[in-house]
Short mmCIF file of C-alpha atoms and ligand atoms in Angstrom, two decimals:
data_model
loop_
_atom_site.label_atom_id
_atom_site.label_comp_id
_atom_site.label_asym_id
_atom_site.label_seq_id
_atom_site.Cartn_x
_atom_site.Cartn_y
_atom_site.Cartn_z
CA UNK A 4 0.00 0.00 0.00
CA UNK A 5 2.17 3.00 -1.06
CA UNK A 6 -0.72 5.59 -1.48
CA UNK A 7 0.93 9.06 -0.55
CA UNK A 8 -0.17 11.80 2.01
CA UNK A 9 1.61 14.73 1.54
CA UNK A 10 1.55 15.65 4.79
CA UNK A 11 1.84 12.18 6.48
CA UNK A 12 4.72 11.76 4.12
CA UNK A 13 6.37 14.85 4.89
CA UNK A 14 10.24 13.87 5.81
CA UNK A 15 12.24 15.68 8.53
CA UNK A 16 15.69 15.89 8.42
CA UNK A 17 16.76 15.68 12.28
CA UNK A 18 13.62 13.74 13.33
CA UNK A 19 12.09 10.47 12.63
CA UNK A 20 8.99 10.79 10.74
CA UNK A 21 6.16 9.19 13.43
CA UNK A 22 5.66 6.31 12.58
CA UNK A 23 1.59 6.17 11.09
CA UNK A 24 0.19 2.80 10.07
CA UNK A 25 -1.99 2.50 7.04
CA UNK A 26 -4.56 1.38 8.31
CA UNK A 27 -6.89 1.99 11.36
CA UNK A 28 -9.94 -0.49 12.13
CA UNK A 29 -12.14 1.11 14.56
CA UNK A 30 -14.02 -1.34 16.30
CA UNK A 31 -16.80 -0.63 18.86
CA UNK A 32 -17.66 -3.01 21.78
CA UNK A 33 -20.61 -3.29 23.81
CA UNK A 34 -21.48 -6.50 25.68
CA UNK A 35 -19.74 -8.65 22.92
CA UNK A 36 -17.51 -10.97 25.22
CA UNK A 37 -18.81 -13.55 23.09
CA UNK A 38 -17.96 -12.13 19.78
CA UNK A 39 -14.37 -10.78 20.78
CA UNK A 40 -12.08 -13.98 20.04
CA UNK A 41 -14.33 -14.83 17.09
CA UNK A 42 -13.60 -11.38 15.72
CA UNK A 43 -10.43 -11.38 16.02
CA UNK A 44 -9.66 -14.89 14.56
CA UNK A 45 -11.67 -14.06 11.56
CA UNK A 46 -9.83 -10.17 10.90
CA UNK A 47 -6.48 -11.10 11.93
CA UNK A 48 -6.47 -14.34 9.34
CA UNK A 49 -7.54 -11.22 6.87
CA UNK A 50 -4.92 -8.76 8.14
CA UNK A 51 -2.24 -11.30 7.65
CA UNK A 52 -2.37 -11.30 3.90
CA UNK A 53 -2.72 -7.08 3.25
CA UNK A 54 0.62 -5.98 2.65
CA UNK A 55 0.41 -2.75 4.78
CA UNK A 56 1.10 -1.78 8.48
CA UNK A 57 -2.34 -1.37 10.64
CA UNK A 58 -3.67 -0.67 14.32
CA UNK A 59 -6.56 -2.13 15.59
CA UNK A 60 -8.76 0.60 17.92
CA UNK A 61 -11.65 -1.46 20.29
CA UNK A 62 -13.45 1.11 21.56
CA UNK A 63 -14.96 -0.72 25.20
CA UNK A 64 -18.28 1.06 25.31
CA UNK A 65 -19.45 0.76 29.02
CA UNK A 66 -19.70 -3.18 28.48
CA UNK A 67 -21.13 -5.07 31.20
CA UNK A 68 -19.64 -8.54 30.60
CA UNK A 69 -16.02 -9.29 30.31
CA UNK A 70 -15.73 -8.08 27.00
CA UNK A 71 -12.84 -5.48 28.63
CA UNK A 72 -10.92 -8.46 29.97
CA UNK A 73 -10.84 -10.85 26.51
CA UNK A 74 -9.95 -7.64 24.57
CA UNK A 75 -7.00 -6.92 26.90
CA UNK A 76 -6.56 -11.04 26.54
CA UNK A 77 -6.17 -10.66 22.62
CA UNK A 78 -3.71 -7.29 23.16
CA UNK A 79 -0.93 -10.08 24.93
CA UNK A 80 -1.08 -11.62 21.58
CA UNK A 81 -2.18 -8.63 18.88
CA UNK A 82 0.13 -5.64 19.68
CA UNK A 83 -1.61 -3.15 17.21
CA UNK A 84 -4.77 -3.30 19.47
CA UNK A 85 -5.02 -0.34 21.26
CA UNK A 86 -8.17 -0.33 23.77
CA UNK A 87 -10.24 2.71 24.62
CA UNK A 88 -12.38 2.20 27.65
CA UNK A 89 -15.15 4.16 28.61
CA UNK A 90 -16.34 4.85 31.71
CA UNK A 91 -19.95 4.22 31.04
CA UNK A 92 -22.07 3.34 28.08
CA UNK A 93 -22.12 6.04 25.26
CA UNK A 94 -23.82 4.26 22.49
CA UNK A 95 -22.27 3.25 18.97
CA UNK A 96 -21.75 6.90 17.34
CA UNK A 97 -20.23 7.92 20.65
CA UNK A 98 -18.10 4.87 20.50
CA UNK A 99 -16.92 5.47 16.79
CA UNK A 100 -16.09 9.13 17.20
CA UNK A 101 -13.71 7.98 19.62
CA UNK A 102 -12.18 5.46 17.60
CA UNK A 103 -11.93 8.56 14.56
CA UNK A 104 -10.74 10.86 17.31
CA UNK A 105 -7.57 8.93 18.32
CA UNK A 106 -7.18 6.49 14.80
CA UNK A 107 -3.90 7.78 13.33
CA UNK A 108 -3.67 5.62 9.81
CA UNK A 109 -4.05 7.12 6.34
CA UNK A 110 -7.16 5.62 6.17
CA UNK A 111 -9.89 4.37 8.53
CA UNK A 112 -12.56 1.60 8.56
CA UNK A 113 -15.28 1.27 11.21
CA UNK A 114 -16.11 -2.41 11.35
CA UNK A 115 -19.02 -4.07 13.67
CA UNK A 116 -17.31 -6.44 16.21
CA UNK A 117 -20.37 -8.89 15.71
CA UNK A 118 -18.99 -9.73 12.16
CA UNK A 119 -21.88 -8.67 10.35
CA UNK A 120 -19.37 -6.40 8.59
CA UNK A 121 -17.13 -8.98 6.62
CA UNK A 122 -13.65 -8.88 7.10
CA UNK A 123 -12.79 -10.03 3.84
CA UNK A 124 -14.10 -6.63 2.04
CA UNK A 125 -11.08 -4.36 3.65
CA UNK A 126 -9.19 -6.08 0.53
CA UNK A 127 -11.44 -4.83 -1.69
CA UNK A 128 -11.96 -1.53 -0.01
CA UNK A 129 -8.20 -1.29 -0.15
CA UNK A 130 -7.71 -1.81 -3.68
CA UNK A 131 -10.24 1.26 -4.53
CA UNK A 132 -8.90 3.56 -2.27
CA UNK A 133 -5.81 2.57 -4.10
CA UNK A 134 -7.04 3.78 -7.37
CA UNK A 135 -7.86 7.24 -5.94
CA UNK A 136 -11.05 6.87 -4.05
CA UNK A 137 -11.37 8.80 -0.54
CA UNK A 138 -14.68 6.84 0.48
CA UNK A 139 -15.55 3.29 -0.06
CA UNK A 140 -18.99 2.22 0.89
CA UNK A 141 -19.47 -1.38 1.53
CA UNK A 142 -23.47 -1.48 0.13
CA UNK A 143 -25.71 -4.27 0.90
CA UNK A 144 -27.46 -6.24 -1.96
CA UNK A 145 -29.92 -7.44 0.10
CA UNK A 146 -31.71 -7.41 3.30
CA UNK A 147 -33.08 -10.77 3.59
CA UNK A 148 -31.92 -11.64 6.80
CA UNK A 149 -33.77 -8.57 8.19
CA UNK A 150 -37.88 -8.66 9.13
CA UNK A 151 -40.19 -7.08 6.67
CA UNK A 152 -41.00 -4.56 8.97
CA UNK A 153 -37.37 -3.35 9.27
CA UNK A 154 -37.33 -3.36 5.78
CA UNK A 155 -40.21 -1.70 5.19
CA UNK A 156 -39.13 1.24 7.75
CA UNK A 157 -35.56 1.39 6.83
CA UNK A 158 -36.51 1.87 2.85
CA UNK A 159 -39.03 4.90 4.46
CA UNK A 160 -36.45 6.58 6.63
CA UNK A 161 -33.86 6.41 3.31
CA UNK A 162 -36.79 8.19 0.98
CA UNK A 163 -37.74 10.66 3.46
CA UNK A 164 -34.28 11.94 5.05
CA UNK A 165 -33.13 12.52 1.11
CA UNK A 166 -36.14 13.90 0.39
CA UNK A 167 -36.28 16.77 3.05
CA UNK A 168 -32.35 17.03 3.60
CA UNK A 169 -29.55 18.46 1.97
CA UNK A 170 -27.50 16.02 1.94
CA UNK A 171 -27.69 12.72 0.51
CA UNK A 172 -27.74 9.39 2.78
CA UNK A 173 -26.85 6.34 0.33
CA UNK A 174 -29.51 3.57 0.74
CA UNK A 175 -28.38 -0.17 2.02
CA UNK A 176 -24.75 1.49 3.41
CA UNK A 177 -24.33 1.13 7.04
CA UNK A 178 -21.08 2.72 9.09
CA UNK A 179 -18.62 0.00 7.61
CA UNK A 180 -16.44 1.75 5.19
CA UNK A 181 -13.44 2.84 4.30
CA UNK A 182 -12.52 6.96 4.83
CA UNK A 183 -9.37 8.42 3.79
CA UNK A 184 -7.64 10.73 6.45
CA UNK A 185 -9.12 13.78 4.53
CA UNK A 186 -12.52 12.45 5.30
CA UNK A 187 -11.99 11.75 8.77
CA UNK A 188 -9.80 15.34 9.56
CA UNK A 189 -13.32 16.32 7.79
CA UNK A 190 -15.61 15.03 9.91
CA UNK A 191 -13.36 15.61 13.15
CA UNK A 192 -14.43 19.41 12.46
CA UNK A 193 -17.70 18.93 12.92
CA UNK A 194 -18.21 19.86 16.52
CA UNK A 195 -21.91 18.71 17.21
CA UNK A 196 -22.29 16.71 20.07
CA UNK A 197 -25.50 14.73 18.95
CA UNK A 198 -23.22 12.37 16.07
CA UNK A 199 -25.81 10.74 13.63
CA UNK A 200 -22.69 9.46 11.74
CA UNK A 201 -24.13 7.92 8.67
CA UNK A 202 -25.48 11.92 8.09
CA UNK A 203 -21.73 12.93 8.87
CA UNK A 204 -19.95 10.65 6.79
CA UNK A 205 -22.72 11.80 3.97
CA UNK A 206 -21.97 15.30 4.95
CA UNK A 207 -18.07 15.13 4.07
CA UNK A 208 -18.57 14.04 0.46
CA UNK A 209 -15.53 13.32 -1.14
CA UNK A 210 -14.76 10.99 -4.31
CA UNK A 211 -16.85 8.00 -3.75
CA UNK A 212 -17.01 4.52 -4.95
CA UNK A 213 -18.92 1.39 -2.89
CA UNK A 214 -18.82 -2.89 -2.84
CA UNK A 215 -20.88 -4.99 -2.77
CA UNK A 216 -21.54 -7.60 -0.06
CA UNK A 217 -24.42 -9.67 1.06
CA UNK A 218 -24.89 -9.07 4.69
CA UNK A 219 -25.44 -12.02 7.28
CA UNK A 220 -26.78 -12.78 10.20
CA UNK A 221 -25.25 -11.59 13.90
CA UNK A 222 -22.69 -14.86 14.71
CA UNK A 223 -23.03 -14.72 18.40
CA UNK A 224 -24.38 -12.32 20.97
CA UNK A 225 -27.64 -9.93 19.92
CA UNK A 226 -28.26 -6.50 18.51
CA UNK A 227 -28.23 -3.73 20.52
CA UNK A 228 -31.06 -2.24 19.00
CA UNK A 229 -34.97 -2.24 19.01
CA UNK A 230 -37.40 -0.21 17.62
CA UNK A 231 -38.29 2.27 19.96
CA UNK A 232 -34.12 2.95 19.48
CA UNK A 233 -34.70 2.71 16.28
CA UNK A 234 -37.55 5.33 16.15
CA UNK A 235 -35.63 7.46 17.78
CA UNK A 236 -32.25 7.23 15.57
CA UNK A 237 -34.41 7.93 12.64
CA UNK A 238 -35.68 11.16 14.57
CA UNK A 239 -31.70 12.30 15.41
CA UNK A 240 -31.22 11.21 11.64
CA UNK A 241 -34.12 13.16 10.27
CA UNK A 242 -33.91 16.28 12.68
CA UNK A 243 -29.72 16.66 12.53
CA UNK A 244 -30.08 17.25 8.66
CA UNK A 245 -33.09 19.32 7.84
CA UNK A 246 -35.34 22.02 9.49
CA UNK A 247 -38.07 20.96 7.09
CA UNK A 248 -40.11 19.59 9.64
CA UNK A 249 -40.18 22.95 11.43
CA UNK A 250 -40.82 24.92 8.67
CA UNK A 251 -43.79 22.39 7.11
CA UNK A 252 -45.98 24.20 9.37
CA UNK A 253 -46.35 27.46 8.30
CA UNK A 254 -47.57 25.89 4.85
CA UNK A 255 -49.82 23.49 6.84
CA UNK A 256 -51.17 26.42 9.00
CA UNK A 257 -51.72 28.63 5.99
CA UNK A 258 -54.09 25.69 4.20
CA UNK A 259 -55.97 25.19 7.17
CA UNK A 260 -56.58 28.94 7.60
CA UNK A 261 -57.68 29.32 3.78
CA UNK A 262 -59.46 26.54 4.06
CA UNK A 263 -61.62 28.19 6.98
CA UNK A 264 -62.14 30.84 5.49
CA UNK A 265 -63.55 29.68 2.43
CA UNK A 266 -66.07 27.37 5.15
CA UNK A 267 -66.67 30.22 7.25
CA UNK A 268 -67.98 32.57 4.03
CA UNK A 269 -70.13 29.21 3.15
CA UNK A 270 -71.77 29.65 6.75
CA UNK A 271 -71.82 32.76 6.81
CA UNK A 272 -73.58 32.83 2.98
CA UNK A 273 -76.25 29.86 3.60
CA UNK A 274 -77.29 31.30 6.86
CA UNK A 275 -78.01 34.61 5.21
CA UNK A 276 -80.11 32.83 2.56
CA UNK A 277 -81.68 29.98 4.60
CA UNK A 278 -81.19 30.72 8.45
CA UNK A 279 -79.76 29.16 11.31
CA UNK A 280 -81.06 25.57 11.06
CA UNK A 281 -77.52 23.75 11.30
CA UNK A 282 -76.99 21.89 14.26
CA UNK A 283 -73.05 22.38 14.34
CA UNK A 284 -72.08 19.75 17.36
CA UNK A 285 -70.57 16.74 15.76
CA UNK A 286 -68.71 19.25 13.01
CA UNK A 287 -67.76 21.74 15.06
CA UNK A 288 -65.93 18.83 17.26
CA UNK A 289 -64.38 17.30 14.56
CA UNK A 290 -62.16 20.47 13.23
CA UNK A 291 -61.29 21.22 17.04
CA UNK A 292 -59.95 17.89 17.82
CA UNK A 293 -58.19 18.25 14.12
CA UNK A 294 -56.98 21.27 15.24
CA UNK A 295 -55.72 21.04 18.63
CA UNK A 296 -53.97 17.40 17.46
CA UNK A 297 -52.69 19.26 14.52
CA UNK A 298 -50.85 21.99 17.08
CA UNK A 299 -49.60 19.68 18.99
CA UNK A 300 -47.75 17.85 16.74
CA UNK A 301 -45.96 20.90 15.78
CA UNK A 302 -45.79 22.06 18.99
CA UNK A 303 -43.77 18.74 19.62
CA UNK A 304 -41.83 19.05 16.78
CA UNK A 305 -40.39 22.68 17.91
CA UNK A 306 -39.96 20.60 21.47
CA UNK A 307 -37.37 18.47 19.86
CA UNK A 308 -35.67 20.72 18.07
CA UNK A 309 -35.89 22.79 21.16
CA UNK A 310 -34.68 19.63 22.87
CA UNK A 311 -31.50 19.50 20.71
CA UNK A 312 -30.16 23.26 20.87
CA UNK A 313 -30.32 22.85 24.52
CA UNK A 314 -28.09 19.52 25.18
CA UNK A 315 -26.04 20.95 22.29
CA UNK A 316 -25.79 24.14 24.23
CA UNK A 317 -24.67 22.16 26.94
CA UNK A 318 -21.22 21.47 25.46
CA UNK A 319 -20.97 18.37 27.25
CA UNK A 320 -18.23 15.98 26.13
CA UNK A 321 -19.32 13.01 23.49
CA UNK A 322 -17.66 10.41 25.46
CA UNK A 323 -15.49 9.95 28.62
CA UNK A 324 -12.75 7.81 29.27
CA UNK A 325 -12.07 5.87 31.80
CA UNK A 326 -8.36 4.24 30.64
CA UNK A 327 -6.66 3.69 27.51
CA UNK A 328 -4.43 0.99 27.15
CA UNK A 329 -1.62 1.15 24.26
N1 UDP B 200 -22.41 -0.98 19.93
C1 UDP B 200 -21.76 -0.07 20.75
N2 UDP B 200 -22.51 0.65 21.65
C2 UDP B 200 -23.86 0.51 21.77
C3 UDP B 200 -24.50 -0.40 20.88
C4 UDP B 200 -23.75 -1.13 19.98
O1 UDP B 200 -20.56 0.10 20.70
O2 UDP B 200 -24.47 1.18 22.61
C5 UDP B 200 -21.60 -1.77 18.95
C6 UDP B 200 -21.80 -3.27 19.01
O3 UDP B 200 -20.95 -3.87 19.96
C7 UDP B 200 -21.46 -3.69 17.60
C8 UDP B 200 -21.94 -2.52 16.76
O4 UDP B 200 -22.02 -1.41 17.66
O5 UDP B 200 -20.07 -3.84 17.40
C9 UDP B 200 -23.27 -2.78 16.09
O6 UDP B 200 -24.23 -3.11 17.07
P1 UDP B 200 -25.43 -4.11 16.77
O7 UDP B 200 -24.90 -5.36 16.16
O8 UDP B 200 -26.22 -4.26 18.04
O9 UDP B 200 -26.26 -3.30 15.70
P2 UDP B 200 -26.93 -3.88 14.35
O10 UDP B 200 -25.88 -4.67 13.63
O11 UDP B 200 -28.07 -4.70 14.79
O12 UDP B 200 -27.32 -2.63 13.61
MG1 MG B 201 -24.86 -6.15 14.30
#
C-alpha cells in the first residue's frame, strides 16, 4: 500500500517521521464478550495477507460482561490493538467518534465487532482507495436476513431523510467503510455533540465509490437495538439534517386557515339565505380535535428541536474515558 499523504509523508531531516500505520480499524464493543475472540480470529487471518502496516482501535463502550478483559486477553497476543475504555455506556456513534478521534492511519474503517461487517471486504476496499477513491462504501445487496418490517421502515427513513435534507444518505450502506484521512480530519471538524454518523460521513462528500456484499446474520451475541431505538435514531437522523419539519408548518397552517375561510364565508352565505337551522355539534368537534392534534404535533416538533439546541448548548463531552491501554 504506497498511497501518498503529503503531509503524512512529509520527511524531517533531524527527526524520525512518526511512525503512522496504514490502516486503522475502529471497532466498537458493547457487551460482545462472546464475539471478541471470534472477531479477532476471523480479521487477523484477513490482516495477515494485506501488505500494509495497521492498528486495531476497540473502543470498550461501558460493556457489562467481560468483554474489557478478553480484549485486553487478545492485546498479549495482537500488539496493534489499542483499547479505549469508557467509563460508562455512550452508544455506537459515541463509541466510533472515539475510535476517529484517536485512529492515526491514512485511512480508517469502522467495522461491527459482531462480524456482520465482513472482514474479507477491507481487501477490496483497499484496492479502490488505491485507485484514488477517498470513500468506499461497503453497500448491501440485500436485506433478507432482516424482518419485513425493518425493511419496510428502513426503505421509508432512506426516501424521506433525502427527500427533506440536503445532503444525501446512500440507501443499504451502514457505518462500515473505508474513509481516507481527509474524510476523517473532515468530519473531526464537525463539533456537534448529537453524532448521527451515517449523516456525517454523507456530509463530508468526497470521491466516492462502494462494494458490494451480502450481509449475514449476527454470529453470536444480539443487537443492541430495538425499535423504539430505532424510532428514535431515525428522529436524530431526520432532525440533525433538515429544518423541514419545522418549517412544514407554516404551509400546513396557511391551508388550514384558507381553508376556513372559504367554510366560514359558506356559513356565513347559507345562513343569510336559509337561516340558522344547522346543528353544528358533531362538526364543530371534529375540526377542534383536528386542530388542537394538529398543534400539537408541531408544537412537539419545535420541542425536539428545542430539545436539541439545549443539550447541544450544553457542550458536554461526546464520550469519557475511563483508561486507555496502548
Ligand atoms: N455498539 C456499541 N454501543 C452501543 C450499541 C452497539 O458500541 O451502545 C456496537 C456493538 O458492539 C457492535 C456494533 O455497535 O459492534 C453494532 O451493534 P449491533 O450489532 O447491536 O447493531 P446492528 O448490527 O443490529 O445494527
Ligand atoms: Mg450487528
Amino acid at each position: 500500500m504506497t498511497r501518498s499523504h503529503s503531509e503524512s509523508d512529509k520527511t524531517h531531516v533531524l527527526q524520525a517521521p512518526p511512525v503512522r500505520p496504514e490502516l486503522s480499524l475502529v471497532v466498537p464493543f458493547y457487551n460482545e464478550a462472546e464475539a471478541v475472540d471470534v472477531f479477532f480470529g476471523k480479521i487477523m487471518s484477513v490482516l495477515e495477507n494485506i501488505s500494509c502496516s495497521f492498528e486495531i482501535i476497540c473502543i470498550n463502550d461501558g460493556s457489562t460482561d467481560d468483554t474489557l478483559a478478553r480484549l485486553v486477553g487478545q492485546k498479549e497476543n495482537i500488539l496493534q490493538i489499542k483499547i479505549i475504555d469508557f467509563s460508562r455506556n455512550f452508544g455506537k456513534d459515541a463509541a466510533m467518534t472515539a475510535g476517529l478521534d484517536y485512529a492515526s492511519g491514512k485511512c480508517v474503517i469502522p467495522i461491527d465487532s459482531d462480524l456482520q461487517d465482513p472482514p474479507e471486504l477491507i481487501i477490496k476496499m483497499l484496492d479502490k482507495w488505491e485507485q484514488g477513491f477517498d470513500v468506499v462504501l461497503a453497500k448491501r445487496t440485500d436485506r433478507s436476513e432482516d424482518s419485513l418490517f425493518k425493511r419496510i421502515t428502513a426503505y421509508l427513513f432512506y426516501k424521506i431523510c433525502n427527500l427533506f435534507s440536503d445532503i444525501e444518505l446512500p440507501e443499504n450502506v451502514g457505518d462500515f467503510r473505508l474513509l481516507d484521512r481527509k474524510v476523517v480530519d473532515a468530519i473531526k471538524q464537525c463539533p456537534e455533540r448529537k453524532r448521527f454518523m451515517k449523516g456525517l460521513f454523507a456530509f463530508a462528500g468526497f470521491k466516492t465509490a462502494s462494494v458490494e456484499y451480502k450481509r449475514p446474520a449476527r454470529e453470536v451475541g444480539t443487537s443492541k437495538w430495538n425499535y423504539w431505538k430505532l424510532w428514535n435514531y431515525a428522529i436524530d437522523g431526520l432532525t440533525s439534517f433538515s429544518t423541514f419539519p419545522l418549517k412544514i408548518w407554516t404551509y400546513i397552517g396557511g391551508f388550514i386557515t384558507l381553508a376556513s375561510f372559504a367554510g366560514g364565508m359558506w356559513i356565513l352565505i347559507r345562513t343569510l339565505l336559509y337561516g340558522i337551522d344547522w346543528p353544528g355539534y358533531a362538526s364543530l368537534m371534529t375540526i377542534m380535535l383536528f386542530l388542537g392534534g394538529t398543534q400539537m404535533i408541531s408544537l412537539g416538533l419545535i420541542g425536539e428541536y428545542v430539545g436539541r439546541i439545549y443539550m447541544e448548548s450544553k457542550q458536554r463531552p461526546i464520550y469519557i474515558i475511563k483508561d486507555i491501554i496502548e
